[in-house]
Amino acid sequence: MSAPESTNLDRRLVDRFGRVHNNLRISVTDRCNIRCFYCMPADNVQFMPRHELLSFEEIERVVRIGTTLGIDRVRLTGGEPLVRRELHRLVARLANVSGIVDIGLTTNAVLLGEQAQQLRDAGVKRLNISLDALDPEIFKRVTRRDSYDKVIEGIAAARAAGFSPIKINAVSVKGLTEDQIIPFAELARETDTEVRFIEFMPLDADSQWERDKVLLADEIMAMLQAEFGSLEPVPSANPNAPANDFQFADGRGKIGMIASVSQPFCSTCNRFRLTAEGKLRNCLFSHEEVDVRDLLRNGSPDEEVADAMVSSIAAKNAGHQINSAEFVQPDRPMYSIGG
Ligand code: SAM
Ligand code: SF4
């Protein structure tokens, strides 16, 4: 991983609000091997036909062009990225793109037991594992699948492969995961694990989201303080990080809050997205997309793909409107956008 050959600095991905975008989240598939209720429908999911998905070559080309506009970090996601065959080959290709300094991966860990080592060897630097419950029954209620043991196996394989610390992201839902908060905090205090609690966002496939189902960061903090005493904010090394980090007063363990609903962090957003079928999305909550797959497949020059990225960022809104009466949930649920 090194500097790109030429960076067109007068054409960086800066939006109308001065936010500089250097972070591309790439969905490699909309398929998934579990069915989290806050993301996917329970049954009859209509997945994209395979020929619609960008190939590894096409994804690599988008990333390479992105580096000339200042993209230097990518994160692979989905759907479940590990169900995309030979994912490590994509990682290795991206690790060779000059200008890319960081490759992250977000996974449910069901297939990590088989893939952790080859993904790390290929160049994944930052691994986020999504796990909402340490209790297998609650896990099953969230995911509608019986894969808890595979996830635990996957986490162990990630540790063995050298990912450290292990980062767990837990979506927190009222009436469902409250009694998982303290066990997760204990895990963070007792092992080399960072746990980040994410507020449930209106991106579910069944439009079941309600404000009352969001377990708020402040409520989680109150539970933690009641159990462990005060927590101290930890200054973040990265001003664009969505999580606010805290450490326990005795110095053992760190947890994070991703308060997307109650404390939006849109003003420091540096991220945009490429969907599995090649649409650029400037925000999870956007209602518009810019297609690049046609450009990639009809022989368009790199400059036109770069123009598509610039125009996607130029159209970005100041922030999501979840807390406004005018909020309209996007048509695409999380699994189909790429979280
Ligand atoms: N399948 C992978 C996984 O679960 O890690 C990657 C894709 S998933 C869409 C990415 C992240 O989005 C996961 O951490 C998941 O928990 C989170 N997510 C999905 N739907 C969400 C929602 N409605 N609100 C908050 N987070 C959500
Ligand atoms: Fe699959 Fe991830 Fe969505 Fe859960 S959150 S259904 S693991 S894509």
Short mmCIF file of C-alpha atoms and ligand atoms in Angstrom, two decimals:
data_model
loop_
_atom_site.label_atom_id
_atom_site.label_comp_id
_atom_site.label_asym_id
_atom_site.label_seq_id
_atom_site.Cartn_x
_atom_site.Cartn_y
_atom_site.Cartn_z
CA MET A 1 0.00 0.00 0.00
CA SER A 2 1.59 3.32 -1.11
CA ALA A 3 0.81 6.78 -2.53
CA PRO A 4 -1.24 6.91 -5.76
CA GLU A 5 0.65 7.85 -8.91
CA SER A 6 -1.18 11.16 -9.35
CA THR A 7 -3.79 12.67 -7.12
CA ASN A 8 -5.95 15.31 -8.73
CA LEU A 9 -6.11 17.48 -5.62
CA ASP A 10 -8.21 20.18 -7.24
CA ARG A 11 -10.86 17.49 -7.77
CA ARG A 12 -11.06 15.95 -4.33
CA LEU A 13 -14.38 14.65 -3.11
CA VAL A 14 -15.44 17.73 -1.16
CA ASP A 15 -19.14 18.37 -0.75
CA ARG A 16 -21.10 21.63 -0.43
CA PHE A 17 -20.47 21.61 3.32
CA GLY A 18 -16.70 21.24 3.07
CA ARG A 19 -16.61 17.58 4.09
CA VAL A 20 -13.72 15.74 2.46
CA HIS A 21 -14.54 12.14 1.49
CA ASN A 22 -11.67 9.67 1.63
CA ASN A 23 -13.53 6.57 2.80
CA LEU A 24 -15.44 4.26 0.45
CA ARG A 25 -17.67 1.47 1.77
CA ILE A 26 -18.00 -1.25 -0.79
CA SER A 27 -20.82 -3.77 -0.74
CA VAL A 28 -19.73 -6.99 -2.41
CA THR A 29 -23.08 -8.78 -2.25
CA ASP A 30 -26.63 -8.32 -0.97
CA ARG A 31 -26.80 -11.99 0.06
CA CYS A 32 -26.56 -13.04 3.67
CA ASN A 33 -26.48 -16.27 5.64
CA ILE A 34 -28.56 -14.92 8.56
CA ARG A 35 -31.65 -12.68 8.71
CA CYS A 36 -31.27 -9.90 11.29
CA PHE A 37 -34.76 -8.46 11.76
CA TYR A 38 -33.48 -4.84 11.66
CA CYS A 39 -31.91 -5.36 8.24
CA MET A 40 -33.52 -8.10 6.15
CA PRO A 41 -36.99 -9.52 5.60
CA ALA A 42 -37.64 -12.90 7.24
CA ASP A 43 -38.50 -14.73 4.00
CA ASN A 44 -38.68 -14.44 0.23
CA VAL A 45 -35.72 -12.13 -0.15
CA GLN A 46 -35.18 -11.09 -3.76
CA PHE A 47 -31.42 -11.04 -4.23
CA MET A 48 -29.73 -9.37 -7.16
CA PRO A 49 -28.91 -11.69 -10.07
CA ARG A 50 -25.20 -12.48 -9.97
CA HIS A 51 -24.41 -10.85 -13.32
CA GLU A 52 -25.57 -7.55 -11.87
CA LEU A 53 -22.89 -7.58 -9.19
CA LEU A 54 -19.69 -5.72 -9.93
CA SER A 55 -16.81 -8.08 -10.63
CA PHE A 56 -13.62 -7.84 -8.58
CA GLU A 57 -11.95 -6.18 -11.60
CA GLU A 58 -14.71 -3.58 -11.74
CA ILE A 59 -14.53 -2.86 -8.01
CA GLU A 60 -10.75 -2.53 -8.23
CA ARG A 61 -11.10 -0.05 -11.08
CA VAL A 62 -13.54 2.12 -9.12
CA VAL A 63 -11.17 2.11 -6.15
CA ARG A 64 -8.17 2.94 -8.32
CA ILE A 65 -10.01 5.88 -9.86
CA GLY A 66 -11.19 6.88 -6.39
CA THR A 67 -7.60 7.15 -5.18
CA THR A 68 -6.95 9.88 -7.74
CA LEU A 69 -9.70 11.86 -5.98
CA GLY A 70 -8.36 11.24 -2.47
CA ILE A 71 -9.89 7.90 -1.48
CA ASP A 72 -7.36 6.17 0.73
CA ARG A 73 -9.42 3.77 2.82
CA VAL A 74 -12.07 1.23 1.97
CA ARG A 75 -14.29 -1.09 3.96
CA LEU A 76 -15.89 -4.22 2.51
CA THR A 77 -19.41 -4.99 3.59
CA GLY A 78 -22.74 -6.31 2.30
CA GLY A 79 -25.04 -8.27 2.78
CA GLU A 80 -22.55 -10.64 4.30
CA PRO A 81 -19.23 -10.06 2.52
CA LEU A 82 -17.87 -13.51 3.41
CA VAL A 83 -20.52 -15.23 1.27
CA ARG A 84 -18.95 -13.64 -1.81
CA ARG A 85 -16.73 -16.36 -3.21
CA GLU A 86 -12.96 -15.81 -2.99
CA LEU A 87 -13.34 -12.52 -1.14
CA HIS A 88 -9.68 -12.65 -0.13
CA ARG A 89 -8.75 -12.23 -3.79
CA LEU A 90 -10.56 -8.90 -3.87
CA VAL A 91 -8.79 -7.87 -0.67
CA ALA A 92 -5.41 -8.72 -2.20
CA ARG A 93 -6.24 -6.72 -5.34
CA LEU A 94 -7.28 -3.68 -3.31
CA ALA A 95 -4.22 -3.95 -1.08
CA ASN A 96 -2.17 -3.52 -4.26
CA VAL A 97 -3.93 -0.36 -5.38
CA SER A 98 -1.48 2.44 -4.83
CA GLY A 99 -2.90 5.03 -2.43
CA ILE A 100 -5.00 2.62 -0.38
CA VAL A 101 -3.67 2.70 3.17
CA ASP A 102 -6.40 0.83 5.00
CA ILE A 103 -8.79 -2.02 4.22
CA GLY A 104 -11.56 -2.80 6.69
CA LEU A 105 -14.17 -5.53 6.72
CA THR A 106 -17.51 -5.76 8.50
CA THR A 107 -18.85 -9.28 8.98
CA ASN A 108 -21.31 -11.32 10.99
CA ALA A 109 -18.45 -13.80 11.57
CA VAL A 110 -20.49 -16.91 10.65
CA LEU A 111 -17.89 -17.86 8.01
CA LEU A 112 -14.90 -16.27 9.70
CA GLY A 113 -13.67 -19.58 11.13
CA GLU A 114 -12.80 -20.63 7.59
CA GLN A 115 -11.61 -17.28 6.27
CA ALA A 116 -10.03 -15.18 9.04
CA GLN A 117 -6.44 -16.14 8.32
CA GLN A 118 -6.62 -15.80 4.54
CA LEU A 119 -8.37 -12.42 4.84
CA ARG A 120 -5.72 -11.13 7.20
CA ASP A 121 -2.94 -12.47 4.98
CA ALA A 122 -4.56 -10.77 1.98
CA GLY A 123 -4.51 -7.39 3.69
CA VAL A 124 -7.55 -6.77 5.90
CA LYS A 125 -6.32 -4.43 8.60
CA ARG A 126 -9.47 -3.60 10.53
CA LEU A 127 -12.13 -6.17 11.26
CA ASN A 128 -15.52 -5.31 12.74
CA ILE A 129 -17.65 -8.19 13.90
CA SER A 130 -21.39 -7.66 14.28
CA LEU A 131 -22.87 -9.49 17.24
CA ASP A 132 -25.88 -8.16 19.10
CA ALA A 133 -26.21 -10.70 21.92
CA LEU A 134 -23.98 -12.95 23.98
CA ASP A 135 -27.03 -15.01 24.91
CA PRO A 136 -27.64 -17.61 22.16
CA GLU A 137 -31.44 -17.35 22.51
CA ILE A 138 -31.46 -13.60 22.04
CA PHE A 139 -29.00 -14.01 19.16
CA LYS A 140 -31.51 -16.33 17.53
CA ARG A 141 -34.37 -13.89 18.03
CA VAL A 142 -32.36 -11.12 16.39
CA THR A 143 -30.93 -13.14 13.50
CA ARG A 144 -33.71 -15.74 12.99
CA ARG A 145 -30.93 -18.29 12.61
CA ASP A 146 -29.12 -20.76 14.83
CA SER A 147 -25.55 -19.71 14.00
CA TYR A 148 -24.33 -18.52 17.39
CA ASP A 149 -21.70 -21.26 17.77
CA LYS A 150 -20.29 -20.50 14.32
CA VAL A 151 -19.95 -16.84 15.28
CA ILE A 152 -18.06 -17.70 18.47
CA GLU A 153 -15.84 -20.00 16.40
CA GLY A 154 -15.31 -17.16 13.92
CA ILE A 155 -14.30 -14.74 16.67
CA ALA A 156 -11.78 -17.26 18.02
CA ALA A 157 -10.34 -17.69 14.51
CA ALA A 158 -10.03 -13.91 14.15
CA ARG A 159 -8.06 -13.77 17.40
CA ALA A 160 -5.87 -16.67 16.30
CA ALA A 161 -5.22 -14.91 12.98
CA GLY A 162 -3.88 -11.90 14.87
CA PHE A 163 -6.72 -9.38 14.67
CA SER A 164 -6.30 -7.30 17.81
CA PRO A 165 -8.21 -5.87 19.48
CA ILE A 166 -11.35 -7.72 18.37
CA LYS A 167 -14.03 -5.12 17.66
CA ILE A 168 -17.65 -6.05 18.17
CA ASN A 169 -20.54 -3.88 16.98
CA ALA A 170 -23.84 -4.54 18.74
CA VAL A 171 -27.11 -3.02 17.53
CA SER A 172 -29.14 -2.21 20.64
CA VAL A 173 -32.88 -2.60 20.56
CA LYS A 174 -35.34 -1.77 23.29
CA GLY A 175 -37.26 -4.73 24.66
CA LEU A 176 -34.70 -7.14 23.23
CA THR A 177 -31.07 -6.47 24.05
CA GLU A 178 -31.11 -4.45 27.31
CA ASP A 179 -29.83 -7.34 29.38
CA GLN A 180 -26.92 -7.87 26.97
CA ILE A 181 -25.35 -4.50 27.74
CA ILE A 182 -23.66 -5.49 31.01
CA PRO A 183 -22.35 -8.85 29.70
CA PHE A 184 -20.87 -7.04 26.69
CA ALA A 185 -19.23 -4.50 29.00
CA GLU A 186 -17.80 -7.36 31.06
CA LEU A 187 -16.42 -8.94 27.90
CA ALA A 188 -14.76 -5.62 27.03
CA ARG A 189 -13.30 -5.39 30.55
CA GLU A 190 -12.04 -8.96 30.70
CA THR A 191 -10.71 -9.62 27.19
CA ASP A 192 -8.98 -7.81 24.37
CA THR A 193 -12.34 -6.78 22.89
CA GLU A 194 -13.77 -3.37 22.06
CA VAL A 195 -17.55 -3.27 22.06
CA ARG A 196 -19.49 -0.53 20.33
CA PHE A 197 -23.21 -0.15 20.81
CA ILE A 198 -25.11 1.06 17.73
CA GLU A 199 -28.52 2.68 17.89
CA PHE A 200 -31.12 0.88 15.78
CA MET A 201 -31.70 2.97 12.61
CA PRO A 202 -34.71 3.09 10.27
CA LEU A 203 -33.16 0.89 7.57
CA ASP A 204 -35.00 -2.36 8.19
CA ALA A 205 -36.71 -4.20 5.36
CA ASP A 206 -40.08 -4.55 7.07
CA SER A 207 -40.44 -0.87 8.07
CA GLN A 208 -40.87 -1.96 11.69
CA TRP A 209 -38.54 0.72 13.00
CA GLU A 210 -40.05 2.97 15.66
CA ARG A 211 -38.33 5.58 17.78
CA ASP A 212 -39.48 3.71 20.89
CA LYS A 213 -37.48 0.65 19.82
CA VAL A 214 -34.19 2.56 19.82
CA LEU A 215 -32.15 1.82 22.91
CA LEU A 216 -30.49 5.23 23.19
CA ALA A 217 -26.81 5.75 23.87
CA ASP A 218 -27.70 7.78 26.98
CA GLU A 219 -29.82 4.91 28.30
CA ILE A 220 -26.99 2.45 27.71
CA MET A 221 -24.58 4.80 29.44
CA ALA A 222 -26.90 5.03 32.46
CA MET A 223 -27.01 1.21 32.70
CA LEU A 224 -23.21 1.02 32.53
CA GLN A 225 -22.73 3.73 35.12
CA ALA A 226 -25.20 2.08 37.49
CA GLU A 227 -23.15 -1.12 37.28
CA PHE A 228 -19.56 0.09 36.97
CA GLY A 229 -19.49 3.72 38.15
CA SER A 230 -18.45 6.64 35.99
CA LEU A 231 -17.00 6.28 32.49
CA GLU A 232 -14.53 8.76 31.05
CA PRO A 233 -14.66 9.96 27.42
CA VAL A 234 -11.60 8.86 25.45
CA PRO A 235 -10.44 11.48 22.91
CA SER A 236 -10.60 9.97 19.44
CA ALA A 237 -7.53 9.89 17.23
CA ASN A 238 -9.86 10.06 14.22
CA PRO A 239 -12.15 13.12 14.00
CA ASN A 240 -14.36 11.29 11.47
CA ALA A 241 -15.00 8.23 13.64
CA PRO A 242 -18.73 7.65 14.23
CA ALA A 243 -18.17 6.22 17.72
CA ASN A 244 -17.72 8.15 20.95
CA ASP A 245 -15.38 6.05 23.07
CA PHE A 246 -15.38 5.74 26.85
CA GLN A 247 -13.19 3.95 29.35
CA PHE A 248 -14.11 2.61 32.74
CA ALA A 249 -12.81 4.60 35.73
CA ASP A 250 -10.53 1.75 36.83
CA GLY A 251 -8.90 1.76 33.37
CA ARG A 252 -10.06 -1.76 32.49
CA GLY A 253 -11.87 -1.90 29.16
CA LYS A 254 -13.22 0.50 26.57
CA ILE A 255 -16.65 0.76 24.98
CA GLY A 256 -18.03 2.93 22.20
CA MET A 257 -21.38 4.49 21.38
CA ILE A 258 -22.56 4.95 17.80
CA ALA A 259 -25.51 7.22 18.49
CA SER A 260 -26.62 7.62 14.88
CA VAL A 261 -30.19 8.50 15.85
CA SER A 262 -29.91 10.54 19.06
CA GLN A 263 -26.56 12.26 18.39
CA PRO A 264 -26.02 12.29 14.60
CA PHE A 265 -22.43 12.69 13.44
CA CYS A 266 -23.27 13.75 9.87
CA SER A 267 -21.24 16.96 10.12
CA THR A 268 -17.99 14.97 10.20
CA CYS A 269 -18.99 12.25 7.72
CA ASN A 270 -16.20 11.33 5.29
CA ARG A 271 -17.88 8.19 3.91
CA PHE A 272 -19.72 7.23 0.75
CA ARG A 273 -20.85 3.93 -0.62
CA LEU A 274 -20.68 1.68 -3.65
CA THR A 275 -23.53 -0.82 -3.78
CA ALA A 276 -23.01 -4.37 -4.97
CA GLU A 277 -24.54 -3.55 -8.36
CA GLY A 278 -22.46 -0.43 -8.86
CA LYS A 279 -24.46 2.54 -7.60
CA LEU A 280 -22.74 5.33 -5.70
CA ARG A 281 -24.67 6.45 -2.62
CA ASN A 282 -23.53 9.51 -0.75
CA CYS A 283 -25.43 8.61 2.45
CA LEU A 284 -27.18 5.60 3.98
CA PHE A 285 -30.36 7.68 4.01
CA SER A 286 -30.06 9.09 0.51
CA HIS A 287 -32.93 8.71 -1.96
CA GLU A 288 -30.68 9.14 -4.97
CA GLU A 289 -27.84 7.16 -6.47
CA VAL A 290 -25.35 7.60 -9.30
CA ASP A 291 -24.78 4.57 -11.50
CA VAL A 292 -21.21 3.62 -12.37
CA ARG A 293 -21.75 0.08 -13.62
CA ASP A 294 -22.90 1.25 -17.03
CA LEU A 295 -19.81 3.43 -17.32
CA LEU A 296 -17.60 0.49 -16.35
CA ARG A 297 -19.28 -1.80 -18.85
CA ASN A 298 -19.66 0.53 -21.84
CA GLY A 299 -16.00 1.46 -22.24
CA SER A 300 -16.21 4.89 -20.63
CA PRO A 301 -12.85 6.44 -19.70
CA ASP A 302 -11.68 6.75 -16.09
CA GLU A 303 -12.44 10.47 -16.20
CA GLU A 304 -16.18 9.78 -16.56
CA VAL A 305 -16.16 7.41 -13.59
CA ALA A 306 -14.34 10.09 -11.60
CA ASP A 307 -16.99 12.63 -12.71
CA ALA A 308 -19.70 10.28 -11.39
CA MET A 309 -18.02 10.21 -7.96
CA VAL A 310 -17.65 13.98 -7.91
CA SER A 311 -21.31 14.47 -8.82
CA SER A 312 -22.49 11.97 -6.19
CA ILE A 313 -20.58 13.84 -3.47
CA ALA A 314 -21.73 17.23 -4.80
CA ALA A 315 -25.34 16.18 -4.23
CA LYS A 316 -24.83 15.09 -0.61
CA ASN A 317 -27.20 16.59 1.94
CA ALA A 318 -26.09 18.10 5.24
CA GLY A 319 -27.40 15.16 7.23
CA HIS A 320 -30.05 12.52 7.69
CA GLN A 321 -33.50 13.68 8.71
CA ILE A 322 -34.39 10.84 11.10
CA ASN A 323 -35.34 13.33 13.77
CA SER A 324 -37.49 15.49 11.50
CA ALA A 325 -41.21 15.07 10.79
CA GLU A 326 -40.38 14.97 7.06
CA PHE A 327 -38.14 11.90 7.36
CA VAL A 328 -38.82 9.25 4.72
CA GLN A 329 -37.15 5.85 5.14
CA PRO A 330 -35.11 4.92 2.03
CA ASP A 331 -36.58 2.22 -0.23
CA ARG A 332 -33.44 0.13 0.11
CA PRO A 333 -32.92 -1.65 3.42
CA MET A 334 -29.48 -1.97 4.97
CA TYR A 335 -28.54 -5.36 3.47
CA SER A 336 -29.15 -4.07 -0.03
CA ILE A 337 -27.26 -0.78 0.45
CA GLY A 338 -24.24 -2.13 2.31
CA GLY A 339 -23.89 -1.10 5.92
N1 SAM B 1 -23.38 -8.67 7.27
C1 SAM B 1 -22.32 -7.89 7.80
C2 SAM B 1 -22.53 -7.64 9.28
O1 SAM B 1 -23.65 -7.80 9.76
O2 SAM B 1 -21.56 -7.25 9.92
C3 SAM B 1 -22.09 -6.59 7.07
C4 SAM B 1 -23.30 -5.84 6.61
S1 SAM B 1 -24.32 -5.21 7.90
C5 SAM B 1 -25.57 -4.43 6.94
C6 SAM B 1 -23.33 -3.90 8.53
C7 SAM B 1 -23.69 -3.37 9.89
O3 SAM B 1 -24.94 -2.72 9.81
C8 SAM B 1 -23.84 -4.44 10.97
O4 SAM B 1 -23.04 -4.09 12.08
C9 SAM B 1 -25.30 -4.39 11.32
O5 SAM B 1 -25.52 -4.71 12.65
C10 SAM B 1 -25.62 -2.94 11.01
N2 SAM B 1 -27.05 -2.70 10.78
C11 SAM B 1 -27.87 -3.33 9.91
N3 SAM B 1 -29.12 -2.82 9.97
C12 SAM B 1 -29.08 -1.86 10.92
C13 SAM B 1 -30.06 -0.97 11.45
N4 SAM B 1 -31.33 -0.98 11.01
N5 SAM B 1 -29.67 -0.11 12.41
C14 SAM B 1 -28.39 -0.09 12.87
N6 SAM B 1 -27.42 -0.89 12.38
C15 SAM B 1 -27.76 -1.77 11.44
FE1 SF4 B 2 -26.93 -10.06 7.30
FE2 SF4 B 2 -25.39 -8.14 8.32
FE3 SF4 B 2 -27.95 -7.62 7.63
FE4 SF4 B 2 -27.47 -9.18 9.72
S1 SF4 B 2 -26.90 -7.02 9.52
S2 SF4 B 2 -28.94 -9.60 8.06
S3 SF4 B 2 -25.64 -10.22 9.12
S4 SF4 B 2 -26.32 -8.16 6.26
#
